[in-house]
Amino acid sequence: MIKFVLAALWICAATLGAVFYSFQSAGTKSDAPAQEASLMGGLDYVKTDVISVPLIRNASVEGYFLARLVYTVDPRELRKLTVPADALITDVVYSYVYSTPALDFSKTPALDLDAFRAGIRDGINKRVKQQLVEDVLVEQVDYLTKEEIRDNAVKRRKTITEEVPATQDADASSGGHDAAPAH
């Protein structure tokens, strides 16, 4: 009987030791410094809608800065945001475009993409007071002047008015009535 009691105590001690060791090992792995996320994994790529920023100079709209961005972010940190990420990024893009005098497209023909990406990334991280966005990728950047927008609108109207008479002519040739199906 003493052998059974000693065996039971030995099994309990071995089990408790194994459980204690497994919790220690699991705690050590999660307490280790997080590995730096790379472009090879661990980050989410989130695409924004087209962000349209009207450029106002001399109290009138001169054109529109259009951008579609992709930002890389740790998904755990993204879930902690209380503000929608798209709203935050749109606000930072507006702030960057209006606060950067180098983005005067009437004087500067090209955009410094590296400075633009860094400015947006740093602006977001400064706003949330931590390293949220790892990188900003540019999918599309355009600048359209007011005249280009008007020209495109006129072209669309012409295309629509050219298509409407063509369908009206087809209706007129059939007498304006739908032909009854032949039985």
mmCIF file of C-alpha atoms in Angstrom:
data_model
loop_
_atom_site.group_PDB
_atom_site.id
_atom_site.type_symbol
_atom_site.label_atom_id
_atom_site.label_comp_id
_atom_site.label_asym_id
_atom_site.label_seq_id
_atom_site.Cartn_x
_atom_site.Cartn_y
_atom_site.Cartn_z
ATOM 1 C CA MET A 1 0.000 0.000 0.000
ATOM 2 C CA ILE A 2 2.889 2.374 0.735
ATOM 3 C CA LYS A 3 4.244 1.643 -2.750
ATOM 4 C CA PHE A 4 0.922 2.771 -4.295
ATOM 5 C CA VAL A 5 0.896 6.001 -2.252
ATOM 6 C CA LEU A 6 4.524 6.760 -3.199
ATOM 7 C CA ALA A 7 3.790 5.991 -6.881
ATOM 8 C CA ALA A 8 0.719 8.279 -6.798
ATOM 9 C CA LEU A 9 2.756 11.089 -5.216
ATOM 10 C CA TRP A 10 5.517 10.574 -7.817
ATOM 11 C CA ILE A 11 2.969 10.763 -10.693
ATOM 12 C CA CYS A 12 1.398 13.938 -9.213
ATOM 13 C CA ALA A 13 4.821 15.595 -8.783
ATOM 14 C CA ALA A 14 5.878 14.670 -12.344
ATOM 15 C CA THR A 15 2.589 15.999 -13.761
ATOM 16 C CA LEU A 16 2.836 19.259 -11.815
ATOM 17 C CA GLY A 17 6.449 19.675 -12.924
ATOM 18 C CA ALA A 18 5.496 19.134 -16.577
ATOM 19 C CA VAL A 19 2.617 21.636 -16.365
ATOM 20 C CA PHE A 20 4.811 24.208 -14.610
ATOM 21 C CA TYR A 21 7.571 23.768 -17.236
ATOM 22 C CA SER A 22 5.097 24.133 -20.149
ATOM 23 C CA PHE A 23 3.672 27.376 -18.716
ATOM 24 C CA GLN A 24 7.190 28.727 -18.179
ATOM 25 C CA SER A 25 8.150 27.900 -21.775
ATOM 26 C CA ALA A 26 5.000 29.470 -23.225
ATOM 27 C CA GLY A 27 5.501 32.631 -21.121
ATOM 28 C CA THR A 28 9.103 32.999 -22.262
ATOM 29 C CA LYS A 29 8.115 32.907 -25.941
ATOM 30 C CA SER A 30 5.398 35.556 -25.605
ATOM 31 C CA ASP A 31 7.546 37.809 -23.399
ATOM 32 C CA ALA A 32 10.383 37.777 -25.934
ATOM 33 C CA PRO A 33 10.736 40.983 -27.963
ATOM 34 C CA ALA A 34 8.531 40.871 -31.009
ATOM 35 C CA GLN A 35 10.383 40.204 -34.199
ATOM 36 C CA GLU A 36 10.345 43.135 -36.544
ATOM 37 C CA ALA A 37 7.659 42.660 -39.169
ATOM 38 C CA SER A 38 8.924 42.467 -42.676
ATOM 39 C CA LEU A 39 7.326 42.645 -46.078
ATOM 40 C CA MET A 40 7.478 38.855 -46.183
ATOM 41 C CA GLY A 41 4.770 38.255 -43.589
ATOM 42 C CA GLY A 42 3.015 39.313 -40.437
ATOM 43 C CA LEU A 43 1.551 42.513 -41.895
ATOM 44 C CA ASP A 44 -1.804 43.256 -43.479
ATOM 45 C CA TYR A 45 -1.973 45.240 -46.690
ATOM 46 C CA VAL A 46 -4.949 47.585 -46.573
ATOM 47 C CA LYS A 47 -6.016 49.452 -49.703
ATOM 48 C CA THR A 48 -7.747 52.813 -49.453
ATOM 49 C CA ASP A 49 -10.428 54.135 -51.743
ATOM 50 C CA VAL A 50 -9.458 56.985 -54.026
ATOM 51 C CA ILE A 51 -8.720 60.015 -51.859
ATOM 52 C CA SER A 52 -9.588 63.248 -53.639
ATOM 53 C CA VAL A 53 -8.139 66.451 -52.205
ATOM 54 C CA PRO A 54 -9.206 69.744 -53.818
ATOM 55 C CA LEU A 55 -6.254 72.097 -54.150
ATOM 56 C CA ILE A 56 -7.317 75.610 -53.308
ATOM 57 C CA ARG A 57 -5.094 78.507 -54.320
ATOM 58 C CA ASN A 58 -6.084 82.165 -54.411
ATOM 59 C CA ALA A 59 -9.576 81.376 -53.036
ATOM 60 C CA SER A 60 -10.507 79.035 -55.888
ATOM 61 C CA VAL A 61 -10.139 75.360 -56.695
ATOM 62 C CA GLU A 62 -7.254 74.893 -59.125
ATOM 63 C CA GLY A 63 -7.407 71.133 -59.347
ATOM 64 C CA TYR A 64 -7.653 67.850 -57.493
ATOM 65 C CA PHE A 65 -4.949 65.659 -56.030
ATOM 66 C CA LEU A 66 -6.083 62.027 -56.329
ATOM 67 C CA ALA A 67 -4.393 59.163 -54.525
ATOM 68 C CA ARG A 68 -5.067 55.496 -53.900
ATOM 69 C CA LEU A 69 -2.724 54.108 -51.264
ATOM 70 C CA VAL A 70 -1.898 50.764 -49.736
ATOM 71 C CA TYR A 71 -0.532 50.751 -46.227
ATOM 72 C CA THR A 72 1.108 47.920 -44.334
ATOM 73 C CA VAL A 73 0.060 47.543 -40.736
ATOM 74 C CA ASP A 74 0.204 44.990 -37.949
ATOM 75 C CA PRO A 75 -3.358 43.592 -37.764
ATOM 76 C CA ARG A 76 -3.288 43.430 -33.947
ATOM 77 C CA GLU A 77 -2.476 47.138 -33.738
ATOM 78 C CA LEU A 78 -5.097 47.978 -36.379
ATOM 79 C CA ARG A 79 -7.820 46.321 -34.284
ATOM 80 C CA LYS A 80 -6.926 48.587 -31.344
ATOM 81 C CA LEU A 81 -7.924 51.752 -33.246
ATOM 82 C CA THR A 82 -11.123 53.407 -32.111
ATOM 83 C CA VAL A 83 -11.312 55.543 -35.269
ATOM 84 C CA PRO A 84 -11.767 53.869 -38.682
ATOM 85 C CA ALA A 85 -8.362 53.567 -40.347
ATOM 86 C CA ASP A 86 -9.638 54.965 -43.671
ATOM 87 C CA ALA A 87 -10.860 58.150 -41.978
ATOM 88 C CA LEU A 88 -7.539 58.558 -40.210
ATOM 89 C CA ILE A 89 -5.527 58.095 -43.406
ATOM 90 C CA THR A 90 -7.766 60.443 -45.389
ATOM 91 C CA ASP A 91 -7.329 63.114 -42.722
ATOM 92 C CA VAL A 92 -3.552 62.695 -42.728
ATOM 93 C CA VAL A 93 -3.427 62.912 -46.555
ATOM 94 C CA TYR A 94 -5.480 66.140 -46.477
ATOM 95 C CA SER A 95 -3.262 67.559 -43.744
ATOM 96 C CA TYR A 96 -0.099 66.607 -45.622
ATOM 97 C CA VAL A 97 -1.262 68.049 -48.949
ATOM 98 C CA TYR A 98 -2.390 71.351 -47.402
ATOM 99 C CA SER A 99 0.627 71.734 -45.126
ATOM 100 C CA THR A 100 3.315 70.961 -47.707
ATOM 101 C CA PRO A 101 4.116 73.933 -49.945
ATOM 102 C CA ALA A 102 6.237 71.713 -52.207
ATOM 103 C CA LEU A 103 2.991 70.165 -53.495
ATOM 104 C CA ASP A 104 2.091 73.199 -55.596
ATOM 105 C CA PHE A 105 1.524 71.448 -58.924
ATOM 106 C CA SER A 106 1.249 74.734 -60.781
ATOM 107 C CA LYS A 107 4.964 75.260 -60.008
ATOM 108 C CA THR A 108 6.287 71.729 -59.446
ATOM 109 C CA PRO A 109 5.682 69.225 -62.241
ATOM 110 C CA ALA A 110 6.644 66.121 -60.259
ATOM 111 C CA LEU A 111 5.845 64.652 -56.878
ATOM 112 C CA ASP A 112 8.624 63.387 -54.618
ATOM 113 C CA LEU A 113 7.084 59.970 -53.894
ATOM 114 C CA ASP A 114 9.585 59.038 -51.192
ATOM 115 C CA ALA A 115 8.867 62.220 -49.247
ATOM 116 C CA PHE A 116 5.119 61.771 -49.798
ATOM 117 C CA ARG A 117 5.123 58.164 -48.513
ATOM 118 C CA ALA A 118 7.324 59.050 -45.532
ATOM 119 C CA GLY A 119 5.191 62.088 -44.705
ATOM 120 C CA ILE A 120 1.965 60.073 -44.722
ATOM 121 C CA ARG A 121 3.489 57.221 -42.676
ATOM 122 C CA ASP A 122 5.033 59.573 -40.130
ATOM 123 C CA GLY A 123 1.843 61.638 -39.926
ATOM 124 C CA ILE A 124 -0.286 58.589 -39.114
ATOM 125 C CA ASN A 125 2.193 57.228 -36.573
ATOM 126 C CA LYS A 126 2.506 60.633 -34.916
ATOM 127 C CA ARG A 127 -1.268 60.945 -34.780
ATOM 128 C CA VAL A 128 -1.784 57.587 -33.020
ATOM 129 C CA LYS A 129 1.396 58.058 -30.932
ATOM 130 C CA GLN A 130 2.899 54.682 -31.840
ATOM 131 C CA GLN A 131 4.348 52.748 -34.780
ATOM 132 C CA LEU A 132 1.103 51.661 -36.474
ATOM 133 C CA VAL A 133 1.919 51.939 -40.182
ATOM 134 C CA GLU A 134 5.094 50.242 -41.334
ATOM 135 C CA ASP A 135 5.045 51.442 -44.929
ATOM 136 C CA VAL A 136 2.848 53.338 -47.372
ATOM 137 C CA LEU A 137 2.706 52.097 -50.952
ATOM 138 C CA VAL A 138 1.350 54.201 -53.793
ATOM 139 C CA GLU A 139 -1.085 52.478 -56.123
ATOM 140 C CA GLN A 140 -2.231 55.612 -57.938
ATOM 141 C CA VAL A 141 -1.417 59.312 -57.775
ATOM 142 C CA ASP A 142 -2.881 61.870 -60.165
ATOM 143 C CA TYR A 143 -3.328 65.584 -60.377
ATOM 144 C CA LEU A 144 -6.186 66.909 -62.479
ATOM 145 C CA THR A 145 -6.614 70.594 -63.183
ATOM 146 C CA LYS A 146 -10.033 72.170 -63.231
ATOM 147 C CA GLU A 147 -9.830 72.444 -67.020
ATOM 148 C CA GLU A 148 -9.045 68.726 -67.426
ATOM 149 C CA ILE A 149 -12.060 67.838 -65.307
ATOM 150 C CA ARG A 150 -14.292 70.106 -67.405
ATOM 151 C CA ASP A 151 -12.934 68.596 -70.636
ATOM 152 C CA ASN A 152 -13.658 65.084 -69.366
ATOM 153 C CA ALA A 153 -17.179 66.097 -68.316
ATOM 154 C CA VAL A 154 -17.846 67.617 -71.765
ATOM 155 C CA LYS A 155 -16.567 64.457 -73.469
ATOM 156 C CA ARG A 156 -18.855 62.314 -71.316
ATOM 157 C CA ARG A 157 -21.867 64.477 -72.145
ATOM 158 C CA LYS A 158 -21.095 64.263 -75.865
ATOM 159 C CA THR A 159 -20.772 60.487 -75.650
ATOM 160 C CA ILE A 160 -24.087 60.198 -73.820
ATOM 161 C CA THR A 161 -25.929 62.494 -76.265
ATOM 162 C CA GLU A 162 -24.494 60.559 -79.227
ATOM 163 C CA GLU A 163 -25.719 57.262 -77.783
ATOM 164 C CA VAL A 164 -29.248 58.498 -76.973
ATOM 165 C CA PRO A 165 -30.217 59.560 -80.541
ATOM 166 C CA ALA A 166 -28.912 56.262 -81.908
ATOM 167 C CA THR A 167 -31.327 54.334 -79.696
ATOM 168 C CA GLN A 168 -34.143 56.762 -80.502
ATOM 169 C CA ASP A 169 -33.537 56.223 -84.259
ATOM 170 C CA ALA A 170 -33.833 52.468 -83.771
ATOM 171 C CA ASP A 171 -37.167 52.973 -81.984
ATOM 172 C CA ALA A 172 -38.392 55.294 -84.772
ATOM 173 C CA SER A 173 -37.562 52.765 -87.500
ATOM 174 C CA SER A 174 -39.729 50.162 -85.802
ATOM 175 C CA GLY A 175 -42.577 52.619 -85.737
ATOM 176 C CA GLY A 176 -42.082 53.381 -82.088
ATOM 177 C CA HIS A 177 -43.896 50.176 -81.188
ATOM 178 C CA ASP A 178 -42.514 46.911 -80.066
ATOM 179 C CA ALA A 179 -43.191 44.303 -82.672
ATOM 180 C CA ALA A 180 -45.471 41.503 -81.555
ATOM 181 C CA PRO A 181 -43.850 38.091 -81.579
ATOM 182 C CA ALA A 182 -44.807 35.892 -84.497
ATOM 183 C CA HIS A 183 -46.572 32.675 -83.543
#
